């Protein structure tokens, strides 16, 4: 009996050590995985057979044919009016704040493109520093170049007084991107970090949460563009996850309708616990994603100037730098920015929901949009002039949650040993 018990103990120890080593190796492998930004576009008539279809960087589709003239995308003044940025006082234009844009590969024509964008829309000119913490990339990438232009141009359009620094990773691995995030916090001293990229959540992602748990920097990430799926880092409790909508508005920016976009990432995390700030809003057992929403549908996209031409782009990449700009504008009015913005957002929404946010109640991504919090648009889209003045310490008013999870999430069968689920597969 004693020999048998010793053998069982030895076998159990062997299995545990093997499992730990396997997970460690998988974690290292995942850290080298290539990350793609959630960027989408609508093909136009110049693209012939592809016309009126959607392209996505994550599926390696070719970029649309660019144009030398403005297309059908929304302008900064339209979006600013739609979401209330034009109602924010001028001393709350982002002055004194720094937005760090984290990208891979960057864009060799970024400053020239930004200059053209500013001239077209009568925005104040600005010079954007570009830093390479891990050295300059060995190659260029057209998709990441468009992402870089989108992020910088629209962050500047929504927060023209803020400083913008682009932190470029030498490649698109998680290790490199996180190194750039750390550089933005430690060296750039960023007020807000914008991350228009992500990957499906993975077991072990909580080990990276400390990267975003910072007392002087806020973090914003795209929720993804593959519908009902949870992306990291948007699922971290220390990151504001941005989902997507389809937005229709008039020529002056008055909203006529806004609904949940079918591509918006969202769902209940299998790896992150329910954060305290979501209690009463998200009645599921895990972290709900996204927290908020913004226009993302490429059929209702925005104009971006990249590599000397105009493109109409969408995806949750679009809302991420603009929510970062909104937080920068909040910071310029004297509100501290840090990883606890979730407490501020949900806490204020408990008492002034209809004032601070546009509740999106139609549309779906596989989950339905409902009254209150949902897994497509989170709490909803911003009423920007109210977001910037929300109380830093909100009154405690408990929201009235739906009686059952809405929707009730399907049973989760994912596991780190790969029974039908590969956490390192790329979209």
Short mmCIF file of N, CA, C and O in Angstrom, two decimals, residues 23-24 26-33 35 173-175 178 197-209 211-212 229-236 268-272 414-417 421-425 427:
data_model
loop_
_atom_site.label_atom_id
_atom_site.label_comp_id
_atom_site.label_asym_id
_atom_site.label_seq_id
_atom_site.Cartn_x
_atom_site.Cartn_y
_atom_site.Cartn_z
N UNK A 23 2.09 24.69 -19.98
CA UNK A 23 1.43 26.00 -20.00
C UNK A 23 2.45 27.12 -20.14
O UNK A 23 2.21 28.12 -20.80
N UNK A 24 3.62 26.95 -19.48
CA UNK A 24 4.67 27.96 -19.60
C UNK A 24 5.15 28.07 -21.03
O UNK A 24 5.34 29.16 -21.57
N UNK A 26 3.42 27.19 -23.69
CA UNK A 26 2.34 27.76 -24.47
C UNK A 26 2.27 29.27 -24.29
O UNK A 26 2.02 30.01 -25.24
N UNK A 27 2.49 29.72 -23.04
CA UNK A 27 2.46 31.16 -22.77
C UNK A 27 3.56 31.86 -23.55
O UNK A 27 3.35 32.94 -24.12
N UNK A 28 4.76 31.24 -23.59
CA UNK A 28 5.87 31.84 -24.34
C UNK A 28 5.53 31.88 -25.83
O UNK A 28 5.79 32.87 -26.51
N UNK A 29 4.94 30.76 -26.31
CA UNK A 29 4.57 30.72 -27.72
C UNK A 29 3.53 31.78 -28.03
O UNK A 29 3.62 32.47 -29.05
N UNK A 30 2.56 31.95 -27.13
CA UNK A 30 1.53 32.95 -27.37
C UNK A 30 2.12 34.35 -27.41
O UNK A 30 1.69 35.19 -28.19
N UNK A 31 3.12 34.60 -26.55
CA UNK A 31 3.73 35.93 -26.51
C UNK A 31 4.37 36.31 -27.83
O UNK A 31 4.60 37.48 -28.10
N UNK A 32 4.67 35.30 -28.67
CA UNK A 32 5.26 35.58 -29.97
C UNK A 32 4.21 35.65 -31.08
O UNK A 32 4.54 35.90 -32.24
N UNK A 33 2.94 35.43 -30.72
CA UNK A 33 1.88 35.39 -31.72
C UNK A 33 1.69 36.74 -32.39
O UNK A 33 1.76 37.79 -31.74
N UNK A 35 -0.24 39.82 -33.85
CA UNK A 35 -1.48 40.51 -33.50
C UNK A 35 -1.95 41.33 -34.70
O UNK A 35 -1.15 42.02 -35.34
N UNK A 173 4.21 41.13 -32.43
CA UNK A 173 4.05 40.13 -31.38
C UNK A 173 3.57 40.78 -30.09
O UNK A 173 3.75 41.99 -29.88
N UNK A 174 2.95 39.99 -29.22
CA UNK A 174 2.48 40.52 -27.95
C UNK A 174 3.64 41.06 -27.14
O UNK A 174 3.54 42.13 -26.51
N UNK A 175 4.77 40.34 -27.11
CA UNK A 175 5.92 40.81 -26.34
C UNK A 175 6.33 42.22 -26.77
O UNK A 175 6.58 43.10 -25.94
N UNK A 178 3.57 44.88 -25.86
CA UNK A 178 3.55 45.17 -24.43
C UNK A 178 4.79 45.95 -24.01
O UNK A 178 4.72 46.80 -23.11
N UNK A 197 -5.81 47.17 -31.15
CA UNK A 197 -5.41 45.83 -31.54
C UNK A 197 -5.83 44.85 -30.44
O UNK A 197 -6.17 45.26 -29.33
N UNK A 198 -5.79 43.58 -30.77
CA UNK A 198 -6.16 42.58 -29.79
C UNK A 198 -6.12 41.19 -30.38
O UNK A 198 -5.86 41.00 -31.57
N UNK A 199 -6.40 40.23 -29.54
CA UNK A 199 -6.42 38.83 -29.94
C UNK A 199 -7.42 38.12 -29.05
O UNK A 199 -7.73 38.61 -27.95
N UNK A 200 -7.99 36.99 -29.48
CA UNK A 200 -8.94 36.29 -28.61
C UNK A 200 -8.33 36.01 -27.24
O UNK A 200 -7.14 35.68 -27.13
N UNK A 201 -9.14 36.17 -26.19
CA UNK A 201 -8.63 35.95 -24.84
C UNK A 201 -8.03 34.54 -24.73
O UNK A 201 -8.38 33.62 -25.47
N UNK A 202 -7.11 34.37 -23.78
CA UNK A 202 -6.39 33.11 -23.64
C UNK A 202 -6.17 32.84 -22.16
O UNK A 202 -6.08 33.77 -21.34
N UNK A 203 -6.10 31.59 -21.81
CA UNK A 203 -5.85 31.24 -20.43
C UNK A 203 -4.45 31.69 -20.04
O UNK A 203 -3.47 31.38 -20.71
N UNK A 204 -4.38 32.45 -18.97
CA UNK A 204 -3.12 33.06 -18.55
C UNK A 204 -3.07 34.54 -18.84
O UNK A 204 -2.11 35.21 -18.45
N UNK A 205 -4.10 35.10 -19.50
CA UNK A 205 -4.04 36.53 -19.84
C UNK A 205 -4.06 37.41 -18.60
O UNK A 205 -3.56 38.54 -18.64
N UNK A 206 -4.59 36.92 -17.50
CA UNK A 206 -4.62 37.74 -16.28
C UNK A 206 -3.22 38.04 -15.77
O UNK A 206 -3.02 39.01 -15.02
N UNK A 207 -2.26 37.21 -16.16
CA UNK A 207 -0.88 37.47 -15.73
C UNK A 207 -0.35 38.78 -16.29
O UNK A 207 0.61 39.35 -15.76
N UNK A 208 -0.97 39.26 -17.37
CA UNK A 208 -0.54 40.51 -17.99
C UNK A 208 -1.29 41.73 -17.44
O UNK A 208 -0.99 42.86 -17.82
N UNK A 209 -2.28 41.50 -16.58
CA UNK A 209 -3.11 42.61 -16.10
C UNK A 209 -2.31 43.70 -15.40
O UNK A 209 -2.67 44.88 -15.45
N UNK A 211 0.27 45.04 -16.22
CA UNK A 211 0.76 46.03 -17.20
C UNK A 211 -0.16 47.24 -17.24
O UNK A 211 0.29 48.37 -17.46
N UNK A 212 -1.46 47.01 -17.03
CA UNK A 212 -2.46 48.07 -17.18
C UNK A 212 -2.95 48.64 -15.85
O UNK A 212 -3.74 49.59 -15.85
N UNK A 229 -17.27 37.52 -29.55
CA UNK A 229 -16.00 36.93 -29.16
C UNK A 229 -15.31 37.90 -28.21
O UNK A 229 -15.40 39.11 -28.38
N UNK A 230 -14.64 37.37 -27.22
CA UNK A 230 -13.96 38.21 -26.23
C UNK A 230 -12.50 38.37 -26.62
O UNK A 230 -11.78 37.38 -26.79
N UNK A 231 -12.06 39.60 -26.75
CA UNK A 231 -10.67 39.91 -27.11
C UNK A 231 -9.90 40.42 -25.90
O UNK A 231 -10.45 41.09 -25.01
N UNK A 232 -8.62 40.11 -25.87
CA UNK A 232 -7.67 40.69 -24.93
C UNK A 232 -6.80 41.67 -25.72
O UNK A 232 -6.49 41.41 -26.89
N UNK A 233 -6.45 42.86 -25.18
CA UNK A 233 -6.53 43.26 -23.77
C UNK A 233 -7.83 43.96 -23.38
O UNK A 233 -7.93 44.44 -22.25
N UNK A 234 -8.81 44.05 -24.27
CA UNK A 234 -10.06 44.75 -23.92
C UNK A 234 -10.76 44.09 -22.74
O UNK A 234 -11.54 44.74 -22.05
N UNK A 235 -10.48 42.80 -22.49
CA UNK A 235 -11.15 42.11 -21.40
C UNK A 235 -10.50 42.34 -20.05
O UNK A 235 -11.04 41.93 -19.01
N UNK A 236 -9.33 42.96 -20.01
CA UNK A 236 -8.71 43.26 -18.72
C UNK A 236 -9.57 44.25 -17.94
O UNK A 236 -10.11 45.21 -18.51
N UNK A 268 -18.81 37.30 -22.60
CA UNK A 268 -18.45 37.12 -21.20
C UNK A 268 -17.10 36.41 -21.13
O UNK A 268 -16.93 35.33 -21.71
N UNK A 269 -16.16 37.01 -20.45
CA UNK A 269 -14.82 36.44 -20.38
C UNK A 269 -14.81 35.12 -19.64
O UNK A 269 -15.46 34.96 -18.59
N UNK A 270 -14.05 34.17 -20.17
CA UNK A 270 -13.85 32.89 -19.50
C UNK A 270 -12.63 32.93 -18.60
O UNK A 270 -12.39 31.98 -17.85
N UNK A 271 -11.86 34.01 -18.65
CA UNK A 271 -10.61 34.08 -17.90
C UNK A 271 -10.59 35.20 -16.86
O UNK A 271 -9.87 35.11 -15.87
N UNK A 272 -11.36 36.25 -17.08
CA UNK A 272 -11.36 37.40 -16.18
C UNK A 272 -12.62 37.37 -15.32
O UNK A 272 -13.73 37.21 -15.83
N UNK A 414 -14.02 25.81 -23.24
CA UNK A 414 -12.63 26.06 -23.57
C UNK A 414 -11.72 25.54 -22.46
O UNK A 414 -12.06 25.58 -21.30
N UNK A 415 -10.54 25.07 -22.82
CA UNK A 415 -9.57 24.63 -21.84
C UNK A 415 -8.18 24.77 -22.43
O UNK A 415 -8.01 24.76 -23.64
N UNK A 416 -7.16 24.91 -21.57
CA UNK A 416 -5.82 25.20 -22.08
C UNK A 416 -5.13 24.04 -22.77
O UNK A 416 -4.06 24.20 -23.30
N UNK A 417 -5.76 22.85 -22.76
CA UNK A 417 -5.11 21.71 -23.41
C UNK A 417 -5.60 21.50 -24.83
O UNK A 417 -5.24 20.55 -25.49
N UNK A 421 -10.21 23.84 -29.09
CA UNK A 421 -10.02 25.29 -29.05
C UNK A 421 -8.55 25.61 -29.04
O UNK A 421 -7.81 25.09 -28.21
N UNK A 422 -8.11 26.38 -29.98
CA UNK A 422 -6.70 26.72 -30.09
C UNK A 422 -6.49 28.19 -29.79
O UNK A 422 -6.82 29.05 -30.60
N UNK A 423 -5.97 28.53 -28.59
CA UNK A 423 -5.82 29.94 -28.22
C UNK A 423 -4.78 30.67 -29.03
O UNK A 423 -4.65 31.87 -28.92
N UNK A 424 -4.02 29.97 -29.85
CA UNK A 424 -2.98 30.63 -30.64
C UNK A 424 -3.36 30.75 -32.11
O UNK A 424 -2.54 31.14 -32.92
N UNK A 425 -4.58 30.39 -32.43
CA UNK A 425 -5.02 30.57 -33.82
C UNK A 425 -5.20 32.05 -34.09
O UNK A 425 -5.61 32.79 -33.22
N UNK A 427 -6.83 35.21 -36.48
CA UNK A 427 -7.93 35.49 -37.39
C UNK A 427 -7.42 36.13 -38.64
O UNK A 427 -6.41 36.76 -38.65
#
